[in-house]
Amino acid sequence: MDCKLNTIVIYTKTNLLIKQVWKETCREILGANYRGEITSGMDGTHDEESGHYHGRALDFKKDMPEDFWEPLRKRAQGKLNKLKKGKYLVLVERTHFHIQRQKNSF
Ligand SMILES: [Zn+2]
């Protein structure tokens, strides 16, 4: 899974995990040919409290039909819930998917 041009991503353990889980989820639901893309890491404008500025949040392209949004969100959330390495949140935003590890959650 590549990054959008000019995206700044810091590969903390958390971000690597988020990327891995999203990649797996997309493969399972959309098939092995789905490429996907990271659309934001540290860059962009986010909430001050956002995990983006702390290496614990990534945004992903929302380029599949709407019917897939919720199944993707649910499956990724389910996988992250099973990890027990912190609390994660998967959101379907207007223009992208947002995944982050919650603050102070290990
Ligand atoms: Zn985000």
PDB file of C-alpha atoms and ligand atoms in Angstrom:
ATOM      1  CA  MET A   1       0.000   0.000   0.000  1.00  0.00           C
ATOM      2  CA  ASP A   2       1.562   3.243  -1.170  1.00  0.00           C
ATOM      3  CA  CYS A   3       1.293   6.779   0.122  1.00  0.00           C
ATOM      4  CA  LYS A   4      -0.254   9.663  -1.726  1.00  0.00           C
ATOM      5  CA  LEU A   5       2.324  12.118  -3.067  1.00  0.00           C
ATOM      6  CA  ASN A   6       3.634  14.496  -0.375  1.00  0.00           C
ATOM      7  CA  THR A   7       2.172  12.473   2.459  1.00  0.00           C
ATOM      8  CA  ILE A   8       4.369  12.416   5.550  1.00  0.00           C
ATOM      9  CA  VAL A   9       4.135   9.150   7.413  1.00  0.00           C
ATOM     10  CA  ILE A  10       6.172   8.228  10.459  1.00  0.00           C
ATOM     11  CA  TYR A  11       6.308   4.479  10.803  1.00  0.00           C
ATOM     12  CA  THR A  12       5.905   4.047  14.503  1.00  0.00           C
ATOM     13  CA  LYS A  13       4.928   0.560  15.687  1.00  0.00           C
ATOM     14  CA  THR A  14       1.375   1.800  15.924  1.00  0.00           C
ATOM     15  CA  ASN A  15       1.257   3.161  12.378  1.00  0.00           C
ATOM     16  CA  LEU A  16       2.859  -0.006  11.004  1.00  0.00           C
ATOM     17  CA  LEU A  17       0.207  -2.054  12.752  1.00  0.00           C
ATOM     18  CA  ILE A  18      -2.599   0.175  11.484  1.00  0.00           C
ATOM     19  CA  LYS A  19      -1.265  -0.082   7.940  1.00  0.00           C
ATOM     20  CA  GLN A  20      -0.907  -3.873   8.162  1.00  0.00           C
ATOM     21  CA  VAL A  21      -4.407  -4.387   9.515  1.00  0.00           C
ATOM     22  CA  TRP A  22      -5.965  -2.097   6.898  1.00  0.00           C
ATOM     23  CA  LYS A  23      -4.070  -3.839   4.108  1.00  0.00           C
ATOM     24  CA  GLU A  24      -5.256  -7.265   5.290  1.00  0.00           C
ATOM     25  CA  THR A  25      -8.819  -6.054   5.679  1.00  0.00           C
ATOM     26  CA  CYS A  26      -8.875  -4.595   2.164  1.00  0.00           C
ATOM     27  CA  ARG A  27      -7.428  -7.782   0.690  1.00  0.00           C
ATOM     28  CA  GLU A  28     -10.057  -9.901   2.409  1.00  0.00           C
ATOM     29  CA  ILE A  29     -13.000  -7.742   1.385  1.00  0.00           C
ATOM     30  CA  LEU A  30     -11.894  -6.145  -1.882  1.00  0.00           C
ATOM     31  CA  GLY A  31      -9.549  -8.803  -3.237  1.00  0.00           C
ATOM     32  CA  ALA A  32      -5.812  -9.169  -3.738  1.00  0.00           C
ATOM     33  CA  ASN A  33      -5.679  -6.628  -6.553  1.00  0.00           C
ATOM     34  CA  TYR A  34      -6.902  -3.738  -4.477  1.00  0.00           C
ATOM     35  CA  ARG A  35      -4.042  -1.268  -4.068  1.00  0.00           C
ATOM     36  CA  GLY A  36      -5.293   1.295  -1.613  1.00  0.00           C
ATOM     37  CA  GLU A  37      -3.401   4.358  -0.513  1.00  0.00           C
ATOM     38  CA  ILE A  38      -2.415   6.206   2.621  1.00  0.00           C
ATOM     39  CA  THR A  39      -3.744   9.723   2.165  1.00  0.00           C
ATOM     40  CA  SER A  40      -2.489  11.338   5.367  1.00  0.00           C
ATOM     41  CA  GLY A  41      -0.077  10.727   8.199  1.00  0.00           C
ATOM     42  CA  MET A  42       1.536  13.650  10.000  1.00  0.00           C
ATOM     43  CA  ASP A  43       0.630  16.029   7.211  1.00  0.00           C
ATOM     44  CA  GLY A  44      -2.659  17.775   6.612  1.00  0.00           C
ATOM     45  CA  THR A  45      -4.910  19.595   9.028  1.00  0.00           C
ATOM     46  CA  HIS A  46      -6.274  17.581  11.902  1.00  0.00           C
ATOM     47  CA  ASP A  47      -7.726  18.116  15.298  1.00  0.00           C
ATOM     48  CA  GLU A  48      -5.112  19.239  17.810  1.00  0.00           C
ATOM     49  CA  GLU A  49      -5.774  16.124  19.875  1.00  0.00           C
ATOM     50  CA  SER A  50      -5.585  13.959  16.796  1.00  0.00           C
ATOM     51  CA  GLY A  51      -3.308  10.939  16.773  1.00  0.00           C
ATOM     52  CA  HIS A  52      -1.959  12.143  13.428  1.00  0.00           C
ATOM     53  CA  TYR A  53       0.555  14.438  15.097  1.00  0.00           C
ATOM     54  CA  HIS A  54       1.716  11.692  17.438  1.00  0.00           C
ATOM     55  CA  GLY A  55       2.432   8.847  15.040  1.00  0.00           C
ATOM     56  CA  ARG A  56      -0.675   6.915  15.944  1.00  0.00           C
ATOM     57  CA  ALA A  57      -3.146   7.671  13.159  1.00  0.00           C
ATOM     58  CA  LEU A  58      -3.367   7.165   9.415  1.00  0.00           C
ATOM     59  CA  ASP A  59      -5.952   8.026   6.778  1.00  0.00           C
ATOM     60  CA  PHE A  60      -6.756   5.758   3.851  1.00  0.00           C
ATOM     61  CA  LYS A  61      -8.302   6.299   0.464  1.00  0.00           C
ATOM     62  CA  LYS A  62     -12.054   5.757   0.174  1.00  0.00           C
ATOM     63  CA  ASP A  63     -12.195   4.783  -3.474  1.00  0.00           C
ATOM     64  CA  MET A  64     -14.447   1.726  -3.357  1.00  0.00           C
ATOM     65  CA  PRO A  65     -18.258   1.648  -3.710  1.00  0.00           C
ATOM     66  CA  GLU A  66     -20.209   2.826  -0.686  1.00  0.00           C
ATOM     67  CA  ASP A  67     -21.513  -0.688   0.057  1.00  0.00           C
ATOM     68  CA  PHE A  68     -18.019  -1.631   1.188  1.00  0.00           C
ATOM     69  CA  TRP A  69     -17.403   1.227   3.625  1.00  0.00           C
ATOM     70  CA  GLU A  70     -19.125  -0.191   6.674  1.00  0.00           C
ATOM     71  CA  PRO A  71     -17.995  -3.813   6.148  1.00  0.00           C
ATOM     72  CA  LEU A  72     -14.395  -2.580   5.854  1.00  0.00           C
ATOM     73  CA  ARG A  73     -14.704  -0.423   8.952  1.00  0.00           C
ATOM     74  CA  LYS A  74     -16.272  -3.232  10.962  1.00  0.00           C
ATOM     75  CA  ARG A  75     -13.737  -5.850   9.995  1.00  0.00           C
ATOM     76  CA  ALA A  76     -10.750  -3.588  10.638  1.00  0.00           C
ATOM     77  CA  GLN A  77     -12.235  -2.567  13.997  1.00  0.00           C
ATOM     78  CA  GLY A  78     -12.800  -6.223  14.875  1.00  0.00           C
ATOM     79  CA  LYS A  79      -9.210  -7.157  14.059  1.00  0.00           C
ATOM     80  CA  LEU A  80      -7.837  -4.266  16.107  1.00  0.00           C
ATOM     81  CA  ASN A  81     -10.106  -5.077  19.049  1.00  0.00           C
ATOM     82  CA  LYS A  82      -8.630  -8.583  19.190  1.00  0.00           C
ATOM     83  CA  LEU A  83      -5.053  -7.327  19.419  1.00  0.00           C
ATOM     84  CA  LYS A  84      -5.297  -6.053  22.995  1.00  0.00           C
ATOM     85  CA  LYS A  85      -2.398  -3.733  22.294  1.00  0.00           C
ATOM     86  CA  GLY A  86      -4.246  -0.548  22.977  1.00  0.00           C
ATOM     87  CA  LYS A  87      -7.598   0.746  22.014  1.00  0.00           C
ATOM     88  CA  TYR A  88      -8.150   1.559  18.368  1.00  0.00           C
ATOM     89  CA  LEU A  89     -10.793   3.457  16.502  1.00  0.00           C
ATOM     90  CA  VAL A  90     -11.748   3.015  12.858  1.00  0.00           C
ATOM     91  CA  LEU A  91     -13.900   5.766  11.348  1.00  0.00           C
ATOM     92  CA  VAL A  92     -15.519   6.298   7.974  1.00  0.00           C
ATOM     93  CA  GLU A  93     -14.970   9.996   7.364  1.00  0.00           C
ATOM     94  CA  ARG A  94     -16.462  12.036   4.540  1.00  0.00           C
ATOM     95  CA  THR A  95     -13.448  11.732   2.251  1.00  0.00           C
ATOM     96  CA  HIS A  96     -11.403   8.878   3.766  1.00  0.00           C
ATOM     97  CA  PHE A  97     -11.072   6.191   6.428  1.00  0.00           C
ATOM     98  CA  HIS A  98      -9.370   7.251   9.632  1.00  0.00           C
ATOM     99  CA  ILE A  99      -7.730   4.757  11.973  1.00  0.00           C
ATOM    100  CA  GLN A 100      -6.049   5.700  15.207  1.00  0.00           C
ATOM    101  CA  ARG A 101      -4.865   4.330  18.505  1.00  0.00           C
ATOM    102  CA  GLN A 102      -6.511   6.164  21.335  1.00  0.00           C
ATOM    103  CA  LYS A 103      -4.458   8.376  23.576  1.00  0.00           C
ATOM    104  CA  ASN A 104      -2.810   6.670  26.563  1.00  0.00           C
ATOM    105  CA  SER A 105      -4.116   3.272  25.607  1.00  0.00           C
ATOM    106  CA  PHE A 106      -1.642   0.450  25.853  1.00  0.00           C
TER     107      PHE A 106
HETATM  108 ZN    ZN B   1      -7.403  11.063  10.083  1.00  0.00          ZN
END
